[in-house]
Short mmCIF file of C-alpha atoms in Angstrom, two decimals:
data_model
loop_
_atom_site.label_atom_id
_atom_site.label_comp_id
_atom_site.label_asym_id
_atom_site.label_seq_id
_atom_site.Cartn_x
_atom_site.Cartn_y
_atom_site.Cartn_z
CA UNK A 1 0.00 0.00 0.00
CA UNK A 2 1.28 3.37 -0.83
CA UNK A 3 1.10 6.01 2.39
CA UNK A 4 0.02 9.51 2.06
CA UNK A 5 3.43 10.82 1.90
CA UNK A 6 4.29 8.70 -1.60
CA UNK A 7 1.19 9.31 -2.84
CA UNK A 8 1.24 12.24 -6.14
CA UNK A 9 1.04 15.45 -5.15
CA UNK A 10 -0.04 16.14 -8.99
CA UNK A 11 -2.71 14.63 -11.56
CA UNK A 12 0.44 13.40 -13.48
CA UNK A 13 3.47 11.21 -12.36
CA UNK A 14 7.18 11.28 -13.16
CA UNK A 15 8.66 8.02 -12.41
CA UNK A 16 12.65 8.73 -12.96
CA UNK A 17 14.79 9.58 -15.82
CA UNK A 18 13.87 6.90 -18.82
CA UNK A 19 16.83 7.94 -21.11
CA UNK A 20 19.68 10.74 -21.78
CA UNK A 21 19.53 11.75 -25.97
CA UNK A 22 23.30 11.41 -27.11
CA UNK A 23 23.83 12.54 -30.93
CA UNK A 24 26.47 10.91 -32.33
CA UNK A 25 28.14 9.69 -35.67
CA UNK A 26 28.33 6.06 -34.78
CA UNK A 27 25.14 4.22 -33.17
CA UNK A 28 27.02 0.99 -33.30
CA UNK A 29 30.23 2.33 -32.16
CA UNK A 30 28.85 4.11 -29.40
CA UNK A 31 26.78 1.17 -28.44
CA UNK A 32 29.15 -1.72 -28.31
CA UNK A 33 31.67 1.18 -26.26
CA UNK A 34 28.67 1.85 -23.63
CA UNK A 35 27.84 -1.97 -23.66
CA UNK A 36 31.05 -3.66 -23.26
CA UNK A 37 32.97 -0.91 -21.07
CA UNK A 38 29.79 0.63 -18.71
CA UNK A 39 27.26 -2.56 -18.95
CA UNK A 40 24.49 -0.60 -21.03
CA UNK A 41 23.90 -4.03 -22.85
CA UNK A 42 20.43 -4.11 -22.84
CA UNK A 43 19.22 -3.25 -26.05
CA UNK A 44 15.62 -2.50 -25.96
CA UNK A 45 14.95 -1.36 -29.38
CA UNK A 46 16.54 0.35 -32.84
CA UNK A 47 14.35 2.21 -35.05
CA UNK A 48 15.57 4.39 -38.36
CA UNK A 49 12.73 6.89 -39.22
CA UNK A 50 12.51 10.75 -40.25
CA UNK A 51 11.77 12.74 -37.13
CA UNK A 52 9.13 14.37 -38.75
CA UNK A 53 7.87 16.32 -35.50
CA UNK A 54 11.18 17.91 -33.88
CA UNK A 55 11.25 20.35 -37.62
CA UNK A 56 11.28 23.07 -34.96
CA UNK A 57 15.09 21.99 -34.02
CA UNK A 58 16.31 20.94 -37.00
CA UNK A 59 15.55 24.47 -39.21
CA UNK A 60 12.22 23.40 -40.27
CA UNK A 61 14.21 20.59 -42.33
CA UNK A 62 12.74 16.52 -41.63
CA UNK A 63 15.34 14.85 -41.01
CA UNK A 64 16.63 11.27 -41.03
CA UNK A 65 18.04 8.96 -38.08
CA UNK A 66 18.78 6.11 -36.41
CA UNK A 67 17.92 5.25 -32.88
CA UNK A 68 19.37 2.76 -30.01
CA UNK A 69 17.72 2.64 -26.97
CA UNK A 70 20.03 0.76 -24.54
CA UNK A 71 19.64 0.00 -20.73
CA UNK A 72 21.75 -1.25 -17.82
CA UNK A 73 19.73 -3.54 -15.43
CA UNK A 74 21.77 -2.11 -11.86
CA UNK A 75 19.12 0.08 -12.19
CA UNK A 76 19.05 3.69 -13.40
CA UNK A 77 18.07 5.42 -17.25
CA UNK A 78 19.60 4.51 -20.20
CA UNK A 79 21.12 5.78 -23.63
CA UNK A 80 19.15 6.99 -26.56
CA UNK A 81 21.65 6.86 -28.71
CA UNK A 82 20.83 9.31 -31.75
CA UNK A 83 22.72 9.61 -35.09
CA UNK A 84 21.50 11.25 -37.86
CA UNK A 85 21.29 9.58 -41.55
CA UNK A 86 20.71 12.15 -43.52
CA UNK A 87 23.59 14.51 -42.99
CA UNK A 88 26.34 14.60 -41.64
CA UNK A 89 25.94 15.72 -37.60
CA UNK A 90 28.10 18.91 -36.65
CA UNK A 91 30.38 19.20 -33.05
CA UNK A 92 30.24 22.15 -30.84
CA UNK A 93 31.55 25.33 -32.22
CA UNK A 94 34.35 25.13 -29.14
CA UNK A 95 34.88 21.99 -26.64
CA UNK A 96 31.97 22.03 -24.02
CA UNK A 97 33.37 23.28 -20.76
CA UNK A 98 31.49 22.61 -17.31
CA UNK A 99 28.75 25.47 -17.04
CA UNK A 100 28.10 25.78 -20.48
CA UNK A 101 24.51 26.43 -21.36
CA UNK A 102 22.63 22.58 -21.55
CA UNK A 103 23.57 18.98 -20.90
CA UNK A 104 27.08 19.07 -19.22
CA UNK A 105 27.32 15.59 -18.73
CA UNK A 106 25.11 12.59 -17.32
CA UNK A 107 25.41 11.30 -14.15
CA UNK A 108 26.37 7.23 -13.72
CA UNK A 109 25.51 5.63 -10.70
CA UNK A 110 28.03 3.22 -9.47
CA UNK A 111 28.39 0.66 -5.71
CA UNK A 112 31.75 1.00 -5.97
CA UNK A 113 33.58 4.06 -7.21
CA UNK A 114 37.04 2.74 -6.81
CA UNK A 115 36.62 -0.26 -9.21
CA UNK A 116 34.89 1.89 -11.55
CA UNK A 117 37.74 4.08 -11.60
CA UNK A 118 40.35 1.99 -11.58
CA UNK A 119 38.26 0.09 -14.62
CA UNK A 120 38.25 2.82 -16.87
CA UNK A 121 41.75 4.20 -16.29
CA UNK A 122 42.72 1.03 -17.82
CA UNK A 123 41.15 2.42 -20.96
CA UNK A 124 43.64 5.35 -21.35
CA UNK A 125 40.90 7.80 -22.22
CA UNK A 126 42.27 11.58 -23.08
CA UNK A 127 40.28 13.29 -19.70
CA UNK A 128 39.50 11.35 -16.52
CA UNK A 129 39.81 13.92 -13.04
CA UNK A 130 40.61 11.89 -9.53
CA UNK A 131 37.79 11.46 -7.38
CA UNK A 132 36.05 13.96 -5.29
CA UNK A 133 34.64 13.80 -2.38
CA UNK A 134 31.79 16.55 -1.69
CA UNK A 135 29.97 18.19 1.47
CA UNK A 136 28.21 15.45 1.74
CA UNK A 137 30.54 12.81 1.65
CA UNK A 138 29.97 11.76 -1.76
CA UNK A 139 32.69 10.27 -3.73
CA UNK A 140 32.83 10.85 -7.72
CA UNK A 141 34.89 11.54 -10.81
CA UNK A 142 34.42 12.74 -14.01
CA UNK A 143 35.97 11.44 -17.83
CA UNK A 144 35.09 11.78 -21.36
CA UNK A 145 34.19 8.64 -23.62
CA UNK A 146 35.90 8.51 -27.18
CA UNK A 147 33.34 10.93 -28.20
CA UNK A 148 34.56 13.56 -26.11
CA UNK A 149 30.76 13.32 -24.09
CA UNK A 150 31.62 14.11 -20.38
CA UNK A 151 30.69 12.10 -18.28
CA UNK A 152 30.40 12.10 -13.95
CA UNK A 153 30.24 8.54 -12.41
CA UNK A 154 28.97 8.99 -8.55
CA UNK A 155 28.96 7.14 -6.20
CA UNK A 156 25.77 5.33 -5.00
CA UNK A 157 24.11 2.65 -3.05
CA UNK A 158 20.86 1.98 -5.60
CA UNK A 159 20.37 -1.12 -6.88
CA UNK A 160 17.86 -2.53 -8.81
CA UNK A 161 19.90 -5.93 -9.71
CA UNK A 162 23.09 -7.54 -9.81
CA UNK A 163 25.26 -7.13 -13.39
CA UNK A 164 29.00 -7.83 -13.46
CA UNK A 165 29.90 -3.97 -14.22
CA UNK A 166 30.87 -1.93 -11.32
CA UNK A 167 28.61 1.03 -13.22
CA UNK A 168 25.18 1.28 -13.38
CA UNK A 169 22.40 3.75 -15.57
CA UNK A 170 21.88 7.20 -15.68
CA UNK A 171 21.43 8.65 -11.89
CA UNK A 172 20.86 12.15 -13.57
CA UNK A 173 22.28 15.03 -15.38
CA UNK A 174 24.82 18.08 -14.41
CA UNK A 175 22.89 21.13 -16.60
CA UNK A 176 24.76 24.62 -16.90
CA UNK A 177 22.31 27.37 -16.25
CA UNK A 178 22.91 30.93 -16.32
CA UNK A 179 20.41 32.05 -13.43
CA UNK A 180 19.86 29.56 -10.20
CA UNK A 181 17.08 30.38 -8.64
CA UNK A 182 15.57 30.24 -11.87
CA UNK A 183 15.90 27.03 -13.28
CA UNK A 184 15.36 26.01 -10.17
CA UNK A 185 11.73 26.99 -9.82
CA UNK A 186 11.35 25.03 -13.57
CA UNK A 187 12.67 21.50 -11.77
CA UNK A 188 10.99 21.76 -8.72
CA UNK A 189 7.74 23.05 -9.78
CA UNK A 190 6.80 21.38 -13.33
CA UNK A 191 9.61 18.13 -12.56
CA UNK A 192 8.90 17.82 -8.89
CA UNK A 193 12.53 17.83 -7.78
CA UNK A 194 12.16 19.99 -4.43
CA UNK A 195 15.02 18.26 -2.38
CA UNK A 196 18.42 20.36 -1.80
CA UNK A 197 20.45 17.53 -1.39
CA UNK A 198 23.60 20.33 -1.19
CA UNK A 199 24.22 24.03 -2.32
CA UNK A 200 27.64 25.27 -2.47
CA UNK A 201 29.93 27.36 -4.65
CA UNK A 202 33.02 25.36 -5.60
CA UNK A 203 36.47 25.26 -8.17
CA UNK A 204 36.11 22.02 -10.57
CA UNK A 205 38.73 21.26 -13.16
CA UNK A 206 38.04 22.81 -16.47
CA UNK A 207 37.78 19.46 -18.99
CA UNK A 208 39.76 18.99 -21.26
CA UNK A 209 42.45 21.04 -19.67
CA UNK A 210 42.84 19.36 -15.95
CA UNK A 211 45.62 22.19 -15.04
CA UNK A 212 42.50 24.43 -14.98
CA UNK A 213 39.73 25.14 -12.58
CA UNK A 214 36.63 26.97 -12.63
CA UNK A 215 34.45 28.86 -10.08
CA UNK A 216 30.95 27.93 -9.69
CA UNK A 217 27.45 27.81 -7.89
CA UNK A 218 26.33 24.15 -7.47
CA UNK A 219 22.77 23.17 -6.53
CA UNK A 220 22.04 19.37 -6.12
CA UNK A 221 18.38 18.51 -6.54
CA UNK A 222 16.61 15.49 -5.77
CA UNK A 223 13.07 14.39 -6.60
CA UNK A 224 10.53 15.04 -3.83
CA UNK A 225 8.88 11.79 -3.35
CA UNK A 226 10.05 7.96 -3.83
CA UNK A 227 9.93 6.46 -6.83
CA UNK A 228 6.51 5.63 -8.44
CA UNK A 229 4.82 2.83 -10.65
CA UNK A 230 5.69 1.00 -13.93
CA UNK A 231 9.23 1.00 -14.51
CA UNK A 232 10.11 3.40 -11.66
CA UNK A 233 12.20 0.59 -9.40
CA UNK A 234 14.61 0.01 -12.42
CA UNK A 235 15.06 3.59 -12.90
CA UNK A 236 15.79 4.35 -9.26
CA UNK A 237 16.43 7.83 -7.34
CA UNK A 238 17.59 10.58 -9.33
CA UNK A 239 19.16 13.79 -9.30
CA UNK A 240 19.43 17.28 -11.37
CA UNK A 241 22.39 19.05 -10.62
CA UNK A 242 22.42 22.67 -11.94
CA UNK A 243 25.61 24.28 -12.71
CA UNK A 244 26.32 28.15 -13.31
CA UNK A 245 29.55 29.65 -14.09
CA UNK A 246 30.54 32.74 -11.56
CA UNK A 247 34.11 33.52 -13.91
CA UNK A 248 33.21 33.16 -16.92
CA UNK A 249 30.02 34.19 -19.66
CA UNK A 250 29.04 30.31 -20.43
CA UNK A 251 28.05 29.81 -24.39
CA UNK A 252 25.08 27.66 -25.40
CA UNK A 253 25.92 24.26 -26.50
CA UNK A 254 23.67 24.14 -29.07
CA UNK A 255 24.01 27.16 -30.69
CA UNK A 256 24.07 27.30 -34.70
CA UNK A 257 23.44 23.73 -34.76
CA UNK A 258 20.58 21.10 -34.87
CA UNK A 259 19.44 19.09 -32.05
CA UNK A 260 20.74 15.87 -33.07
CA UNK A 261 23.99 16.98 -33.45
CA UNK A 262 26.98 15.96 -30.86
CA UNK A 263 26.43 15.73 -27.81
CA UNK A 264 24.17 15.73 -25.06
CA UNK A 265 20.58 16.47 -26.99
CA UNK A 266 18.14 15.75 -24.30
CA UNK A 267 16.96 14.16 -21.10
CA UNK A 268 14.37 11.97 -20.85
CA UNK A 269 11.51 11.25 -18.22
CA UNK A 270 9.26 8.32 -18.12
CA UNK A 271 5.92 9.95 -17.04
CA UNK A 272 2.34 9.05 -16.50
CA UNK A 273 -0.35 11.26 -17.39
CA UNK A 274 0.80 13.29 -20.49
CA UNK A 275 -2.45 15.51 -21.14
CA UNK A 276 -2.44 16.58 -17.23
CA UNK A 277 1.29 17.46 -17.83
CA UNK A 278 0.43 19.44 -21.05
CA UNK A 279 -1.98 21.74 -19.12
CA UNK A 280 0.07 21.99 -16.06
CA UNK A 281 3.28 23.11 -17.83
CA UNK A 282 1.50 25.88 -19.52
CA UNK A 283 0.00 27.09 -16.75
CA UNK A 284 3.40 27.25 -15.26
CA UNK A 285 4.94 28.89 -18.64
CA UNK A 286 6.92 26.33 -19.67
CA UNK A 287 4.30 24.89 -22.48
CA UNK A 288 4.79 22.09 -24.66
CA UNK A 289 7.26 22.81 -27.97
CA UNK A 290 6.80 19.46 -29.42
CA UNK A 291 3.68 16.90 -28.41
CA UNK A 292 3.47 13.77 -30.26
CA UNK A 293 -0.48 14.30 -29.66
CA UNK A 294 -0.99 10.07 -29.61
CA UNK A 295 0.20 7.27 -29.67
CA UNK A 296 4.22 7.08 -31.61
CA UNK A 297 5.17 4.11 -32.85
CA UNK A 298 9.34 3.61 -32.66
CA UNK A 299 9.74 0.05 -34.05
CA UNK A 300 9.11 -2.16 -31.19
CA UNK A 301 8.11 -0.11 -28.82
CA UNK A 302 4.78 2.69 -28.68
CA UNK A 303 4.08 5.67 -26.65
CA UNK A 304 3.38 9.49 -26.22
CA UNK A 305 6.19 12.06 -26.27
CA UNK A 306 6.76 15.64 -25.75
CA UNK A 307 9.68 18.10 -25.22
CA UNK A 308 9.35 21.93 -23.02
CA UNK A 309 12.49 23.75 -22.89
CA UNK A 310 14.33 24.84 -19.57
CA UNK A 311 14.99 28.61 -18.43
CA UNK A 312 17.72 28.49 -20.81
CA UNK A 313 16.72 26.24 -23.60
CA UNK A 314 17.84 22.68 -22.95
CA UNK A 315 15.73 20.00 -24.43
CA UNK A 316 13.15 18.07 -21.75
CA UNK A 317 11.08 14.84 -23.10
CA UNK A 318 8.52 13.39 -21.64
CA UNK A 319 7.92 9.94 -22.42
CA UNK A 320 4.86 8.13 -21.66
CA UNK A 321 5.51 4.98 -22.22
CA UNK A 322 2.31 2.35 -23.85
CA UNK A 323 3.99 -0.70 -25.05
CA UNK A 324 7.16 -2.36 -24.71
CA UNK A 325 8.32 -5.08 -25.93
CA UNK A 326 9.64 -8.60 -23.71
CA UNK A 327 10.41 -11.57 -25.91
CA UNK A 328 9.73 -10.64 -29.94
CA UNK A 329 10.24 -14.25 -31.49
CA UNK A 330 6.84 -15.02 -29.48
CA UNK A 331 5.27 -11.78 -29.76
CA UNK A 332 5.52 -11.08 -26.42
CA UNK A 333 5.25 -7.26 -25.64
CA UNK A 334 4.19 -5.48 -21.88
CA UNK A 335 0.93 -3.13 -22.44
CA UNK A 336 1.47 -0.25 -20.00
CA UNK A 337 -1.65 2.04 -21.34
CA UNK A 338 -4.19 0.93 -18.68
CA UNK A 339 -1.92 -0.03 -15.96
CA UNK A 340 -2.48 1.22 -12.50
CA UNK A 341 0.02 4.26 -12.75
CA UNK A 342 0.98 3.99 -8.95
CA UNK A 343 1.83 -0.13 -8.51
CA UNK A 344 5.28 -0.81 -9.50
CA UNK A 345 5.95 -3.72 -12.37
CA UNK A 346 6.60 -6.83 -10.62
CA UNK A 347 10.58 -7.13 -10.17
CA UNK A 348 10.80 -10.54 -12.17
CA UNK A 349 8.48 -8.50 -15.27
CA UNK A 350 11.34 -6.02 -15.28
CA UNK A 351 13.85 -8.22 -15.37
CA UNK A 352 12.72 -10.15 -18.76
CA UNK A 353 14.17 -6.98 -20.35
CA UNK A 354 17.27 -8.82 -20.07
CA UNK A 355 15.91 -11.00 -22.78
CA UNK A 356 17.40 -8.08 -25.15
CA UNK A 357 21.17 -8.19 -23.48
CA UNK A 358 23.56 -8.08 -26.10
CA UNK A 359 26.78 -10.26 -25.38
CA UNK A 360 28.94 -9.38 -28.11
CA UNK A 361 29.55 -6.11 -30.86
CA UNK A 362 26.98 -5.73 -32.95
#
């Protein structure tokens, strides 16, 4: 039984984050990297279609791409691994630096920070910092994959199963934001995350260049209530952390360029209630920019979307989730439309996801 405490507080329900948007040149490359290196071998679908309804980001222009949605069954979100197909996707005008307007880097969960270190130093990759420990006692570090996408791998105790990767999926997102207190009001008040875990200002090293270090205001947010139904215990806890630069003026990641491009394009929430959502987000000013309106159909899997922008124009989706698939060869697929929005999949439902774990390249 849920108590009054983890009950909504609002007509619709965000259960975690579902995915993080990465565009990229590669999907294979980056997938087989994520899979075999960071245990996001769960490969729950690839579709190639135009993205007929994001025309508003891509200068009016339908374009072509190819999409890998990939999970890691520790528990967290996954990859939504993006690459265009027809053209060829630009990088950032200059290297992203931490506080840069958008998607900094995602957030990795991991049991044990010291293997996970130790694990990918063994890779030889251009940037990786030492670890950190924070006010709170938190230990983490950040690198860059071959891609040069940053990337922060904290330290945590969730977890939803057992894998034989130290890592585990997305535990959030470090965003640059020009103003504080307000993008704060726009992830507390239409995302629900109303927990200061921390606030602090603090000097980070300035990626790629680790002889650097920046000066910043830090804000750690958490989601105000436990997670919710569906999906929500493989997702776990998650966290926003909001980044603004107090040395420097911070550019905007995507600026001159198409989403879909390098980098960091969105993040993703698995929600429930998408047309209560709609009306509360314009009442709060941050309307809808792209609604899918019904049901989208990506391959194997089905579903509502929708993206609002943040205080400073960084890509939000909303995904509400209607059908996913469990064992194809049989036709098997889980039909979440008329679920019970507040009772959590049963654990061993979840875990037939793993019939899509990939064991070698693909």
């Amino acid at each position: 039984m849920i108590n009054s405490s983890e009950r909504p507080t609002t007509p619709d329900i965000i259960n975690g984050i579902q995915q993080v948007g990465i565009g990229v040149s590669d999907t294979k490359a980056v997938f087989n990297w994520y899979r075999k290196h960071l245990g996001f071998d769960i490969l729950l679908f690839k579709d190639e279609a135009p993205a007929t309804l994001m025309t508003r980001y891509t200068q009016e222009e339908v374009c072509h791409r190819n999409a890998y949605l990939s999970l890691n069954m520790h528990g967290g979100g996954g990859l939504e691994i993006w690459q265009f197909t027809s053209r060829i996707p630009e990088n950032p005008k200059t290297p992203v630096i931490l506080g840069d307007l958008g998607i900094n880097a995602m957030k990795l969960r991991t049991m044990d920070i010291t293997t996970s270190f130790e694990d990918l130093k063994k890779l030889n990759l251009p940037y990786q910092t030492d670890i950190m420990t924070n006010t709170l006692g938190i230990s983490s570090f950040y690198f860059q994959d071959p891609w040069d996408n940053l990337v922060e791998v904290v330290e945590d105790g969730y977890c939803f199963s057992r894998t034989k990767q130290s890592t585990g999926g997305v535990l959030g997102a470090v965003i640059g934001v020009s103003h504080i207190p307000e993008s704060i009001r726009f992830y507390k008040e239409l995302l629900g995350y109303g927990k200061v875990l921390s606030e602090e200002t603090v000097k980070l090293p300035l990626n790629p260049n680790r002889e650097k270090w920046g000066l910043y205001r830090k804000v750690v947010l958490q989601h105000s209530r436990p997670k919710f139904g569906g999906f929500g215990a493989l997702l776990g806890p998650t966290q926003i952390e909001l980044l603004q630069a107090l040395d420097r003026n911070p550019v905007k990641i995507f600026e001159n360029r198409l989403w879909g491009d390098l980098g960091y394009i969105h993040l993703c929430f698995d929600v429930h209630g998408m047309e209560n959502l709609r009306q509360r987000a314009a009442g709060l000013n941050y309307p809808f920019t792209v609604d899918s309106a019904n049901s989208f159909d990506m391959g194997d899997a089905a579903g509502h979307f929708s993206y609002v922008e943040d205080p400073d124009g960084t890509l939000i989706e909303f995904v509400e989730t209607h059908k996913v698939p469990i064992f194809k060869p049989l036709g098997l697929y889980l039909n979440l439309k008329n679920r019970n929005p507040t009772k959590p999949l049963p654990k061993w439902l979840v875990k037939t996801l793993g019939f899509h774990r990939i064991s070698k390249d693909i």
